[in-house]
Structures are given as C-alpha cells and as structure tokens.
Amino acid sequence: MRIPASKYPVERFTLPNGLRVVLTPDRAAPVVGVAVVYDVGIRSEPQGRTGFAHLFEHLMFQGSENLEKLAHFRHVQGSGGTFNGSTHFDYTDYFETLPSNALERALFLEADRMRAPRLTEENLRNQIDVVKEEIRVNVLNRPYGGFPWLRLPPVMFDTFANAHDGYGSFEDLESATVADAADFFDRYYACGNAVLAVSGDFDVATATELVERHFGDVPARPAPVRPDFTEPDLTSERRASYEDRLAPLPAIAAAWRVPDPISDLEGYLPYVVLAEVLTDGDASRLVERLVLRDRSVTSVGGYIGFMGEPFAVRDPTALVLQAHLPPGGDVDKVLRTVEEECARIAADGLAPDELSRTQARMATHLLRDTDAVLGRALQMAVLEQQRGEPELLNSLHTLIGEVTEEQIVAAAGQLVPSRRAAVEVIAGGAK
C-alpha cells in the first residue's frame, strides 16, 4: 500500500559538550514543544536500585541550580504551558508545550536541571515516599496492577536488566542515599547521554543561538557504556500464574520475541503490523474470533513492547497479546485459539483488503500522534537517541505501508507455543 511521506524539516547539530540537538520548525501555530530525552531507563538500573530510573524522574522536578522547589512548575504554567516527564524501558523524557514566545524559558529550565538538580536528603526522602505511594495506587491496590508489563518480563527473560520490577521494591527505594542519586546523575544525566528536540513555531537561527546560550556551558560528561541487554530466544514455552486478590475476572498475557527494532527494522515491521492485524478493531482476527464469535474473552489487545512503544524500544522486546476472560474462562482454550489463528494466517494468508485496511489505520494513528508539536519533538528525540535518524519520523508510516502479505505470513508462522512466554491472572476478586 503506497502512503506518501510527510515533510517535516529536520535540523541536527551537536554541541561541543556532546548534547545532540534536533530542531523541527513549523510556523503553522504559535506553539512549541520541547523534549529532553536521556538514554537511561528501567533496563539501565543497577542491581539493588530497582525503581531508581523512575525515582530520579521525580527528583528532576525538585528544584535545580538556580531554581527552588516547584519553580519549574510555576514558570511553565505561568507561561500558559504544560509539562511532564516519564520513565520507559530504554529512556527517560522531560517535556513542555508552551506558547512560542516562551521557548527561551523552557530551554533555560531544562538546561538548569541538566546542569545540577537539587539532590538533597529532604527531596530524596519525600520523593521516595511519593514513588512508594504510586506503587500502592497503581500496582498493589489496583485490579490487574502491573499486568502484564511488570508480570510478563520475568517469565520471558532471565537477566536482571530485562526481568526486574521497574517500579522498584520498597527495600531498594528506602535504602537509596543522596550519594547514590548523585552518582546516578553523574553517570546517566550527562550531556553526551541526552538529546534535546524542539518542534513548532521558531526561527532555526534564533533557536540555535538560544540552545547554545543555555546549554553550551553545561559541563561535558561522556555517555556511559550502555549495558548489554542481549538474551537468547526461548526454545520452549514458559508459563506462570498468580492470584490477584482485586481482579474480578481471569486474564492471560502471552509474548513472543521479535527481531531487533534498531538493527533489523525491515524484519521487525511485519510484527508491528501483525499485532494490529490480530487485534485492532472488530474486523481483526482475534477480536472477531475470541470476542464476537466464541465469546471466550471479554476483550483482547495486541502491541509491541511491554509499554506498547514500537518505535521507542531496543532489543530484546516482544509482541504481546493480552485478554480478559469471563468468569470461569478457559485460558488454555484462548491460547489454542491464538495458535489456530496464527497458523491460519501462515497457511492461508490474509483476506482481501485485510492488510491494506490495517496499514491505513496504522498510518493514520502515526500521523495523528506527531501532528501536535510535542508529539513530534518526543518522537524525533527518541529516534535520534536510539537510531541517529530523527528524520525517520517522516517515513515510518510509509514503511508500514510497504510491509507485504508474505512478510506477515512469515511473522505469523513464528508465533508458536515453543517461543511463547505467558502469565495468567487468577481472579481473587471474584470470591
């Protein structure tokens, strides 16, 4: 299916201190998006420091070299802007959307905390308590908390980097010291480990001068050596189950390894499309079969990566399918049905228009997600960080359109039980 490329301009340069910069001007509306992405995520955490990447995201909002606590909030919101940060498997990001006349303010704020966040005992203890409360609210006291993104990796993977709980244990969090935080900052929050992306209404020459003014004197520190996340593929099925005392219905999640998203994009993309062929919309294979016909599940979804970020994740990652079942539902029957549908694609191919319909919908979603200046800045920052190709944003949707039926058929043939990891939720809440 032929899908035209988009034409967002991309300007790239690197400051002497190692900071990579991506500028994407668009004068359509008086708004700018600013994103800073650091090449440190859950998988980079050292043993004994589970949850530290997320904890540090919180600490970066607690004041900086020239700003007191909460000043970042006040300056962004006082300009009519919004802000946030988030922690992922392979990176941590910080971002703002502001009126274009507040661009310099955003650059100053990000440079100031890149230079020196306020790492004090008070801030550390306070944010440890905040993260612990998040774990209580989002995982421990919520039905299906951490399912499947925290529960499935330790079934599929063996190494600490890939398998550990990225939210963190209370013991690890409580034992963290200011010295630990300072070491984490020095190691991972170096200019050489970061990308700054700006998208929206600005003049490139002016924005370049502002970036140099505010970030140019941030002390240079090289990027750390990235840990090796490599693991062999599964050669036999792995299964696990656990009781969720709050879950009202049983659930199942299964995952299969996929090709390296960075070094083998051509081999990887068919799996990205296959996940959508199987689960996106009422006409998709598994929704039609499991939900509408067999009624063996109440919902089913599929995506790439445990956080559903197909173009923001490194190897190893997986195609994930998850489903919730009615009371007394048969998990093994659901998994057998998935096997049957994948085998049917591998043997018989796709129905007429099945692939083109899916590709059109995926392209629409990709274009919509980067239509806003902040979505564009975030995507380009991660593409620069992980691939050195921010301009790939202009062609990701066209590459989706180039995936062939033969490639989908071959990918479906790889979703076999011997390569599968699965975790079952036993519904305790039904009692």
Short mmCIF file of C-alpha atoms in Angstrom, two decimals:
data_model
loop_
_atom_site.label_atom_id
_atom_site.label_comp_id
_atom_site.label_asym_id
_atom_site.label_seq_id
_atom_site.Cartn_x
_atom_site.Cartn_y
_atom_site.Cartn_z
CA MET A 1 0.00 0.00 0.00
CA ARG A 2 1.54 3.33 -1.05
CA ILE A 3 1.39 6.00 1.65
CA PRO A 4 3.02 9.41 0.96
CA ALA A 5 5.82 10.54 3.28
CA SER A 6 5.40 13.62 5.47
CA LYS A 7 7.79 16.54 5.03
CA TYR A 8 8.71 17.92 8.44
CA PRO A 9 12.08 19.68 8.13
CA VAL A 10 14.84 18.44 10.42
CA GLU A 11 17.94 20.35 11.53
CA ARG A 12 20.55 18.46 13.59
CA PHE A 13 23.72 19.53 15.35
CA THR A 14 25.82 18.57 18.36
CA LEU A 15 27.19 20.98 20.94
CA PRO A 16 30.85 20.73 22.00
CA ASN A 17 29.73 19.21 25.32
CA GLY A 18 28.12 16.28 23.47
CA LEU A 19 24.45 17.30 23.62
CA ARG A 20 22.64 16.30 20.43
CA VAL A 21 20.00 18.75 19.21
CA VAL A 22 17.13 18.26 16.75
CA LEU A 23 15.11 21.24 15.52
CA THR A 24 11.85 20.87 13.59
CA PRO A 25 10.34 24.25 12.65
CA ASP A 26 6.64 24.56 11.85
CA ARG A 27 5.14 28.05 11.76
CA ALA A 28 1.51 26.89 11.47
CA ALA A 29 0.59 27.82 15.07
CA PRO A 30 2.33 29.92 17.77
CA VAL A 31 3.26 26.90 19.89
CA VAL A 32 6.47 24.99 20.62
CA GLY A 33 7.18 21.57 22.01
CA VAL A 34 10.43 20.97 23.90
CA ALA A 35 11.66 17.49 24.84
CA VAL A 36 14.83 16.26 26.51
CA VAL A 37 15.44 12.52 26.36
CA TYR A 38 18.12 10.83 28.46
CA ASP A 39 19.41 7.41 27.45
CA VAL A 40 18.57 5.79 30.78
CA GLY A 41 15.51 3.72 31.52
CA ILE A 42 14.34 0.83 33.63
CA ARG A 43 16.75 -1.59 31.97
CA SER A 44 19.75 0.57 32.89
CA GLU A 45 19.14 0.34 36.64
CA PRO A 46 21.90 -1.39 38.60
CA GLN A 47 21.02 -4.31 40.87
CA GLY A 48 19.92 -3.16 44.29
CA ARG A 49 18.48 0.03 42.78
CA THR A 50 15.22 -1.17 41.27
CA GLY A 51 12.91 1.75 40.60
CA PHE A 52 15.76 4.25 40.54
CA ALA A 53 15.15 5.48 36.98
CA HIS A 54 11.59 6.39 37.90
CA LEU A 55 12.62 7.84 41.25
CA PHE A 56 15.15 10.05 39.51
CA GLU A 57 12.50 11.34 37.12
CA HIS A 58 10.70 12.64 40.22
CA LEU A 59 13.87 14.17 41.64
CA MET A 60 14.44 16.19 38.47
CA PHE A 61 11.35 18.25 39.32
CA GLN A 62 12.52 19.18 42.84
CA GLY A 63 14.50 22.29 42.00
CA SER A 64 17.80 22.89 40.26
CA GLU A 65 20.94 25.01 40.36
CA ASN A 66 19.17 28.38 40.11
CA LEU A 67 15.59 27.41 40.93
CA GLU A 68 13.88 26.43 44.14
CA LYS A 69 11.47 23.54 44.51
CA LEU A 70 8.29 23.92 42.40
CA ALA A 71 9.81 26.80 40.40
CA HIS A 72 9.77 24.68 37.23
CA PHE A 73 6.03 24.18 37.65
CA ARG A 74 5.42 27.86 38.25
CA HIS A 75 7.44 29.12 35.30
CA VAL A 76 5.89 26.73 32.77
CA GLN A 77 2.32 27.12 33.95
CA GLY A 78 2.80 30.87 34.34
CA SER A 79 3.66 30.97 30.63
CA GLY A 80 0.46 29.15 29.73
CA GLY A 81 2.26 25.88 29.17
CA THR A 82 2.07 22.26 30.31
CA PHE A 83 4.87 19.87 31.28
CA ASN A 84 5.63 16.36 32.46
CA GLY A 85 8.19 13.57 32.42
CA SER A 86 8.01 9.80 32.07
CA THR A 87 10.17 6.73 32.54
CA HIS A 88 10.35 3.96 29.94
CA PHE A 89 12.28 0.73 29.46
CA ASP A 90 15.05 2.41 27.45
CA TYR A 91 14.86 6.15 28.17
CA THR A 92 13.51 8.90 30.41
CA ASP A 93 11.96 12.03 28.96
CA TYR A 94 11.08 15.54 30.16
CA PHE A 95 8.91 17.84 28.09
CA GLU A 96 6.91 21.05 27.81
CA THR A 97 4.37 22.58 25.45
CA LEU A 98 4.35 26.38 25.55
CA PRO A 99 3.44 29.46 23.53
CA SER A 100 6.30 30.09 21.12
CA ASN A 101 7.33 33.32 22.89
CA ALA A 102 8.23 31.19 25.95
CA LEU A 103 10.76 28.99 24.12
CA GLU A 104 13.75 30.52 25.87
CA ARG A 105 12.13 29.95 29.25
CA ALA A 106 11.74 26.24 28.52
CA LEU A 107 15.34 25.96 27.34
CA PHE A 108 16.61 27.69 30.47
CA LEU A 109 14.57 25.37 32.71
CA GLU A 110 15.81 22.19 31.03
CA ALA A 111 19.42 23.38 30.93
CA ASP A 112 19.35 24.35 34.59
CA ARG A 113 18.33 20.91 35.77
CA MET A 114 20.64 19.21 33.28
CA ARG A 115 23.42 21.21 34.91
CA ALA A 116 22.53 20.42 38.53
CA PRO A 117 19.27 19.19 40.08
CA ARG A 118 18.80 19.76 43.81
CA LEU A 119 19.69 16.39 45.29
CA THR A 120 19.05 16.86 48.99
CA GLU A 121 18.12 14.43 51.76
CA GLU A 122 14.75 16.14 52.12
CA ASN A 123 13.95 15.90 48.42
CA LEU A 124 15.11 12.29 48.23
CA ARG A 125 13.05 11.10 51.21
CA ASN A 126 9.99 13.00 50.04
CA GLN A 127 10.11 11.55 46.52
CA ILE A 128 10.79 8.01 47.76
CA ASP A 129 7.52 8.31 49.68
CA VAL A 130 5.78 9.62 46.54
CA VAL A 131 7.02 6.71 44.43
CA LYS A 132 6.04 4.19 47.11
CA GLU A 133 2.54 5.66 47.12
CA GLU A 134 2.42 5.38 43.32
CA ILE A 135 3.28 1.70 43.63
CA ARG A 136 0.49 1.23 46.17
CA VAL A 137 -2.05 3.04 43.98
CA ASN A 138 -1.02 1.74 40.55
CA VAL A 139 0.09 -1.80 41.36
CA LEU A 140 -0.60 -3.15 44.83
CA ASN A 141 -4.14 -1.81 45.35
CA ARG A 142 -5.46 -1.82 41.78
CA PRO A 143 -7.03 -4.75 39.90
CA TYR A 144 -4.53 -6.08 37.34
CA GLY A 145 -1.88 -3.71 38.70
CA GLY A 146 1.34 -4.21 36.77
CA PHE A 147 -0.33 -6.63 34.35
CA PRO A 148 1.30 -7.50 32.08
CA TRP A 149 4.19 -5.02 31.89
CA LEU A 150 5.65 -5.96 35.29
CA ARG A 151 4.49 -9.58 35.38
CA LEU A 152 5.45 -10.88 31.94
CA PRO A 153 9.13 -9.82 31.56
CA PRO A 154 10.38 -12.04 34.44
CA VAL A 155 8.67 -15.02 32.79
CA MET A 156 10.19 -14.30 29.38
CA PHE A 157 13.66 -13.08 30.40
CA ASP A 158 16.46 -14.27 32.68
CA THR A 159 18.77 -11.27 33.14
CA PHE A 160 18.26 -8.64 35.81
CA ALA A 161 18.16 -5.82 33.26
CA ASN A 162 15.22 -7.28 31.34
CA ALA A 163 13.34 -9.13 34.09
CA HIS A 164 13.34 -6.92 37.19
CA ASP A 165 10.45 -4.85 38.56
CA GLY A 166 10.96 -1.37 37.10
CA TYR A 167 8.68 0.29 39.64
CA GLY A 168 11.07 -0.90 42.33
CA SER A 169 10.97 -2.66 45.67
CA PHE A 170 10.31 -0.66 48.81
CA GLU A 171 13.53 -2.06 50.26
CA ASP A 172 15.65 -0.81 47.36
CA LEU A 173 13.95 2.59 47.33
CA GLU A 174 14.27 3.14 51.07
CA SER A 175 17.96 2.23 51.07
CA ALA A 176 18.83 4.87 48.43
CA THR A 177 21.12 7.70 49.56
CA VAL A 178 21.89 11.18 48.27
CA ALA A 179 25.29 9.83 47.22
CA ASP A 180 23.53 7.14 45.15
CA ALA A 181 21.40 9.82 43.50
CA ALA A 182 24.45 11.98 42.75
CA ASP A 183 26.25 9.01 41.22
CA PHE A 184 23.21 8.16 39.09
CA PHE A 185 23.04 11.75 37.86
CA ASP A 186 26.75 11.93 37.07
CA ARG A 187 26.63 8.66 35.17
CA TYR A 188 23.41 8.86 33.19
CA TYR A 189 22.40 12.53 33.02
CA ALA A 190 25.45 13.61 31.07
CA CYS A 191 25.11 15.88 28.03
CA GLY A 192 26.58 13.11 25.92
CA ASN A 193 23.73 10.84 27.02
CA ALA A 194 20.95 13.29 26.13
CA VAL A 195 19.02 14.62 23.14
CA LEU A 196 17.19 17.96 23.03
CA ALA A 197 14.39 18.29 20.47
CA VAL A 198 12.37 21.43 19.70
CA SER A 199 9.38 21.45 17.37
CA GLY A 200 7.00 24.20 16.35
CA ASP A 201 6.96 27.95 15.77
CA PHE A 202 10.54 29.24 15.84
CA ASP A 203 13.29 30.54 13.60
CA VAL A 204 16.09 27.98 13.27
CA ALA A 205 18.93 30.51 13.60
CA THR A 206 17.35 32.10 16.68
CA ALA A 207 16.60 28.74 18.29
CA THR A 208 20.15 27.55 17.63
CA GLU A 209 21.55 30.63 19.34
CA LEU A 210 19.25 30.10 22.34
CA VAL A 211 20.24 26.44 22.64
CA GLU A 212 23.92 27.36 22.55
CA ARG A 213 23.40 30.13 25.09
CA HIS A 214 21.65 27.96 27.66
CA PHE A 215 23.16 24.51 27.12
CA GLY A 216 26.61 25.41 25.83
CA ASP A 217 28.16 25.79 29.28
CA VAL A 218 26.65 22.65 30.81
CA PRO A 219 29.73 20.65 31.83
CA ALA A 220 30.69 17.96 29.33
CA ARG A 221 30.48 14.36 30.52
CA PRO A 222 30.59 11.40 28.13
CA ALA A 223 27.76 8.96 27.74
CA PRO A 224 28.20 5.83 29.86
CA VAL A 225 28.72 2.47 28.22
CA ARG A 226 25.24 1.09 27.61
CA PRO A 227 24.63 -2.24 29.38
CA ASP A 228 24.30 -5.33 27.23
CA PHE A 229 20.65 -6.40 27.27
CA THR A 230 21.12 -9.37 24.92
CA GLU A 231 19.28 -12.62 25.70
CA PRO A 232 18.71 -15.73 23.61
CA ASP A 233 15.24 -16.51 22.30
CA LEU A 234 13.07 -19.07 24.07
CA THR A 235 13.31 -22.68 22.90
CA SER A 236 10.39 -23.96 24.97
CA GLU A 237 7.23 -22.43 26.39
CA ARG A 238 7.32 -20.66 29.75
CA ARG A 239 4.17 -20.28 31.85
CA ALA A 240 3.44 -18.62 35.18
CA SER A 241 0.34 -17.62 37.13
CA TYR A 242 -0.52 -15.56 40.16
CA GLU A 243 -3.63 -14.65 42.13
CA ASP A 244 -4.78 -11.03 42.03
CA ARG A 245 -6.97 -10.51 45.10
CA LEU A 246 -8.65 -7.50 43.47
CA ALA A 247 -9.16 -8.78 39.92
CA PRO A 248 -12.83 -9.61 39.17
CA LEU A 249 -12.04 -11.67 36.04
CA PRO A 250 -9.25 -14.01 34.93
CA ALA A 251 -6.75 -12.73 32.37
CA ILE A 252 -3.91 -14.03 30.23
CA ALA A 253 -0.96 -12.34 28.51
CA ALA A 254 1.41 -14.01 26.09
CA ALA A 255 4.53 -12.73 24.34
CA TRP A 256 6.90 -13.78 21.59
CA ARG A 257 10.32 -12.30 20.83
CA VAL A 258 10.58 -10.18 17.68
CA PRO A 259 13.58 -9.08 15.56
CA ASP A 260 15.81 -6.25 16.76
CA PRO A 261 13.86 -2.98 16.26
CA ILE A 262 17.05 -0.99 15.64
CA SER A 263 19.34 -3.19 13.56
CA ASP A 264 16.64 -5.13 11.69
CA LEU A 265 13.83 -2.66 11.09
CA GLU A 266 12.75 -4.46 7.90
CA GLY A 267 12.38 -7.75 9.77
CA TYR A 268 10.74 -6.05 12.76
CA LEU A 269 7.98 -4.07 10.99
CA PRO A 270 5.91 -7.11 9.94
CA TYR A 271 5.42 -7.97 13.61
CA VAL A 272 4.28 -4.41 14.34
CA VAL A 273 1.66 -4.75 11.61
CA LEU A 274 0.76 -8.32 12.61
CA ALA A 275 -0.15 -7.22 16.15
CA GLU A 276 -2.70 -4.83 14.63
CA VAL A 277 -4.00 -7.42 12.11
CA LEU A 278 -4.71 -9.72 15.04
CA THR A 279 -6.34 -7.30 17.47
CA ASP A 280 -7.18 -3.82 16.14
CA GLY A 281 -10.93 -3.34 15.64
CA ASP A 282 -13.97 -5.59 15.38
CA ALA A 283 -12.81 -6.91 12.00
CA SER A 284 -9.44 -8.06 13.35
CA ARG A 285 -8.68 -11.76 13.61
CA LEU A 286 -8.74 -12.26 17.37
CA VAL A 287 -11.49 -9.78 18.20
CA GLU A 288 -13.79 -11.38 15.62
CA ARG A 289 -12.97 -14.91 16.79
CA LEU A 290 -12.48 -14.63 20.55
CA VAL A 291 -14.79 -11.77 21.48
CA LEU A 292 -17.58 -11.75 18.90
CA ARG A 293 -17.84 -15.40 17.81
CA ASP A 294 -16.55 -17.69 20.56
CA ARG A 295 -17.15 -15.21 23.40
CA SER A 296 -14.26 -16.85 25.22
CA VAL A 297 -12.81 -13.44 26.18
CA THR A 298 -14.37 -10.09 27.02
CA SER A 299 -11.52 -8.10 25.47
CA VAL A 300 -8.26 -8.70 23.63
CA GLY A 301 -5.40 -6.40 22.65
CA GLY A 302 -2.02 -6.68 20.99
CA TYR A 303 1.03 -4.45 20.72
CA ILE A 304 4.82 -4.41 20.50
CA GLY A 305 6.89 -3.78 23.61
CA PHE A 306 5.69 -4.17 27.17
CA MET A 307 4.74 -0.49 27.21
CA GLY A 308 3.30 -0.51 23.70
CA GLU A 309 6.01 1.68 22.14
CA PRO A 310 7.02 0.00 18.86
CA PHE A 311 9.36 2.81 17.76
CA ALA A 312 10.84 3.69 21.13
CA VAL A 313 12.31 0.41 22.36
CA ARG A 314 15.50 -1.57 21.92
CA ASP A 315 16.13 -5.29 21.67
CA PRO A 316 15.10 -7.58 23.27
CA THR A 317 11.40 -6.86 23.05
CA ALA A 318 8.26 -8.78 22.19
CA LEU A 319 4.88 -8.93 20.52
CA VAL A 320 2.38 -9.02 23.39
CA LEU A 321 -1.22 -10.25 23.36
CA GLN A 322 -3.43 -9.86 26.40
CA ALA A 323 -7.04 -10.82 27.08
CA HIS A 324 -9.57 -10.73 29.90
CA LEU A 325 -11.85 -13.73 30.22
CA PRO A 326 -15.41 -14.17 31.57
CA PRO A 327 -15.88 -15.93 34.95
CA GLY A 328 -14.63 -19.49 34.68
CA GLY A 329 -12.94 -18.77 31.34
CA ASP A 330 -10.51 -21.30 29.89
CA VAL A 331 -7.03 -19.79 29.48
CA ASP A 332 -5.69 -22.80 27.60
CA LYS A 333 -8.55 -22.60 25.10
CA VAL A 334 -7.76 -18.93 24.45
CA LEU A 335 -4.09 -19.72 23.82
CA ARG A 336 -5.06 -22.59 21.49
CA THR A 337 -7.31 -20.24 19.54
CA VAL A 338 -4.45 -17.76 19.14
CA GLU A 339 -2.29 -20.61 17.83
CA GLU A 340 -5.02 -21.59 15.37
CA GLU A 341 -5.47 -18.07 14.02
CA CYS A 342 -1.73 -17.53 13.60
CA ALA A 343 -1.40 -20.92 11.88
CA ARG A 344 -4.32 -20.00 9.61
CA ILE A 345 -2.56 -16.81 8.51
CA ALA A 346 0.69 -18.73 7.99
CA ALA A 347 -1.09 -21.34 5.87
CA ASP A 348 -3.78 -19.36 4.03
CA GLY A 349 -2.54 -15.76 4.03
CA LEU A 350 -4.74 -12.72 4.59
CA ALA A 351 -8.22 -11.90 3.39
CA PRO A 352 -8.66 -9.28 0.62
CA ASP A 353 -8.10 -5.76 1.98
CA GLU A 354 -7.17 -7.10 5.45
CA LEU A 355 -3.61 -5.80 5.22
CA SER A 356 -4.34 -2.51 3.45
CA ARG A 357 -7.11 -1.68 5.92
CA THR A 358 -4.77 -2.24 8.84
CA GLN A 359 -1.93 -0.27 7.25
CA ALA A 360 -4.18 2.71 6.54
CA ARG A 361 -5.37 2.78 10.14
CA MET A 362 -1.83 2.48 11.49
CA ALA A 363 -0.56 5.27 9.23
CA THR A 364 -3.41 7.50 10.37
CA HIS A 365 -2.52 6.90 14.02
CA LEU A 366 1.18 7.60 13.44
CA LEU A 367 0.43 10.85 11.62
CA ARG A 368 -2.07 11.93 14.26
CA ASP A 369 0.38 11.25 17.10
CA THR A 370 3.00 13.53 15.55
CA ASP A 371 0.63 16.24 14.36
CA ALA A 372 0.98 18.06 17.69
CA VAL A 373 4.34 19.77 18.15
CA LEU A 374 5.10 17.93 21.39
CA GLY A 375 4.39 14.51 19.89
CA ARG A 376 6.75 15.39 17.06
CA ALA A 377 9.51 16.58 19.40
CA LEU A 378 9.28 13.49 21.60
CA GLN A 379 9.31 11.07 18.67
CA MET A 380 12.22 12.78 16.95
CA ALA A 381 14.22 12.92 20.18
CA VAL A 382 13.84 9.16 20.71
CA LEU A 383 14.59 8.39 17.05
CA GLU A 384 17.78 10.45 17.34
CA GLN A 385 18.67 8.85 20.65
CA GLN A 386 18.22 5.25 19.59
CA ARG A 387 18.85 5.35 15.83
CA GLY A 388 20.54 8.65 14.94
CA GLU A 389 17.69 9.13 12.43
CA PRO A 390 15.12 11.70 13.61
CA GLU A 391 14.01 12.21 10.01
CA LEU A 392 12.67 8.64 10.10
CA LEU A 393 9.52 10.20 11.57
CA ASN A 394 8.69 11.36 8.04
CA SER A 395 8.71 7.83 6.67
CA LEU A 396 7.66 5.42 9.44
CA HIS A 397 4.09 5.38 8.17
CA THR A 398 5.27 4.80 4.59
CA LEU A 399 7.43 1.89 5.75
CA ILE A 400 4.36 0.40 7.45
CA GLY A 401 2.61 0.64 4.07
CA GLU A 402 5.44 -1.28 2.40
CA VAL A 403 5.07 -4.39 4.59
CA THR A 404 3.91 -7.24 2.37
CA GLU A 405 1.46 -10.08 2.92
CA GLU A 406 4.34 -12.54 2.55
CA GLN A 407 6.15 -10.88 5.45
CA ILE A 408 3.02 -11.02 7.63
CA VAL A 409 2.57 -14.69 6.80
CA ALA A 410 6.18 -15.43 7.78
CA ALA A 411 5.83 -13.48 11.06
CA ALA A 412 2.60 -15.28 11.99
CA GLY A 413 4.41 -18.57 11.50
CA GLN A 414 6.81 -17.58 14.29
CA LEU A 415 4.08 -17.17 16.95
CA VAL A 416 4.27 -20.77 18.08
CA PRO A 417 3.99 -22.20 21.63
CA SER A 418 7.68 -23.15 21.84
CA ARG A 419 8.65 -19.46 21.57
CA ARG A 420 5.93 -18.22 23.92
CA ALA A 421 6.00 -16.82 27.44
CA ALA A 422 2.65 -16.47 29.18
CA VAL A 423 1.35 -15.26 32.53
CA GLU A 424 -2.13 -15.94 33.87
CA VAL A 425 -4.08 -13.81 36.33
CA ILE A 426 -6.23 -15.89 38.68
CA ALA A 427 -9.15 -13.72 39.75
CA GLY A 428 -9.25 -13.42 43.52
CA GLY A 429 -11.77 -10.58 43.41
CA ALA A 430 -14.44 -12.92 42.07
CA LYS A 431 -14.59 -14.51 45.53
#
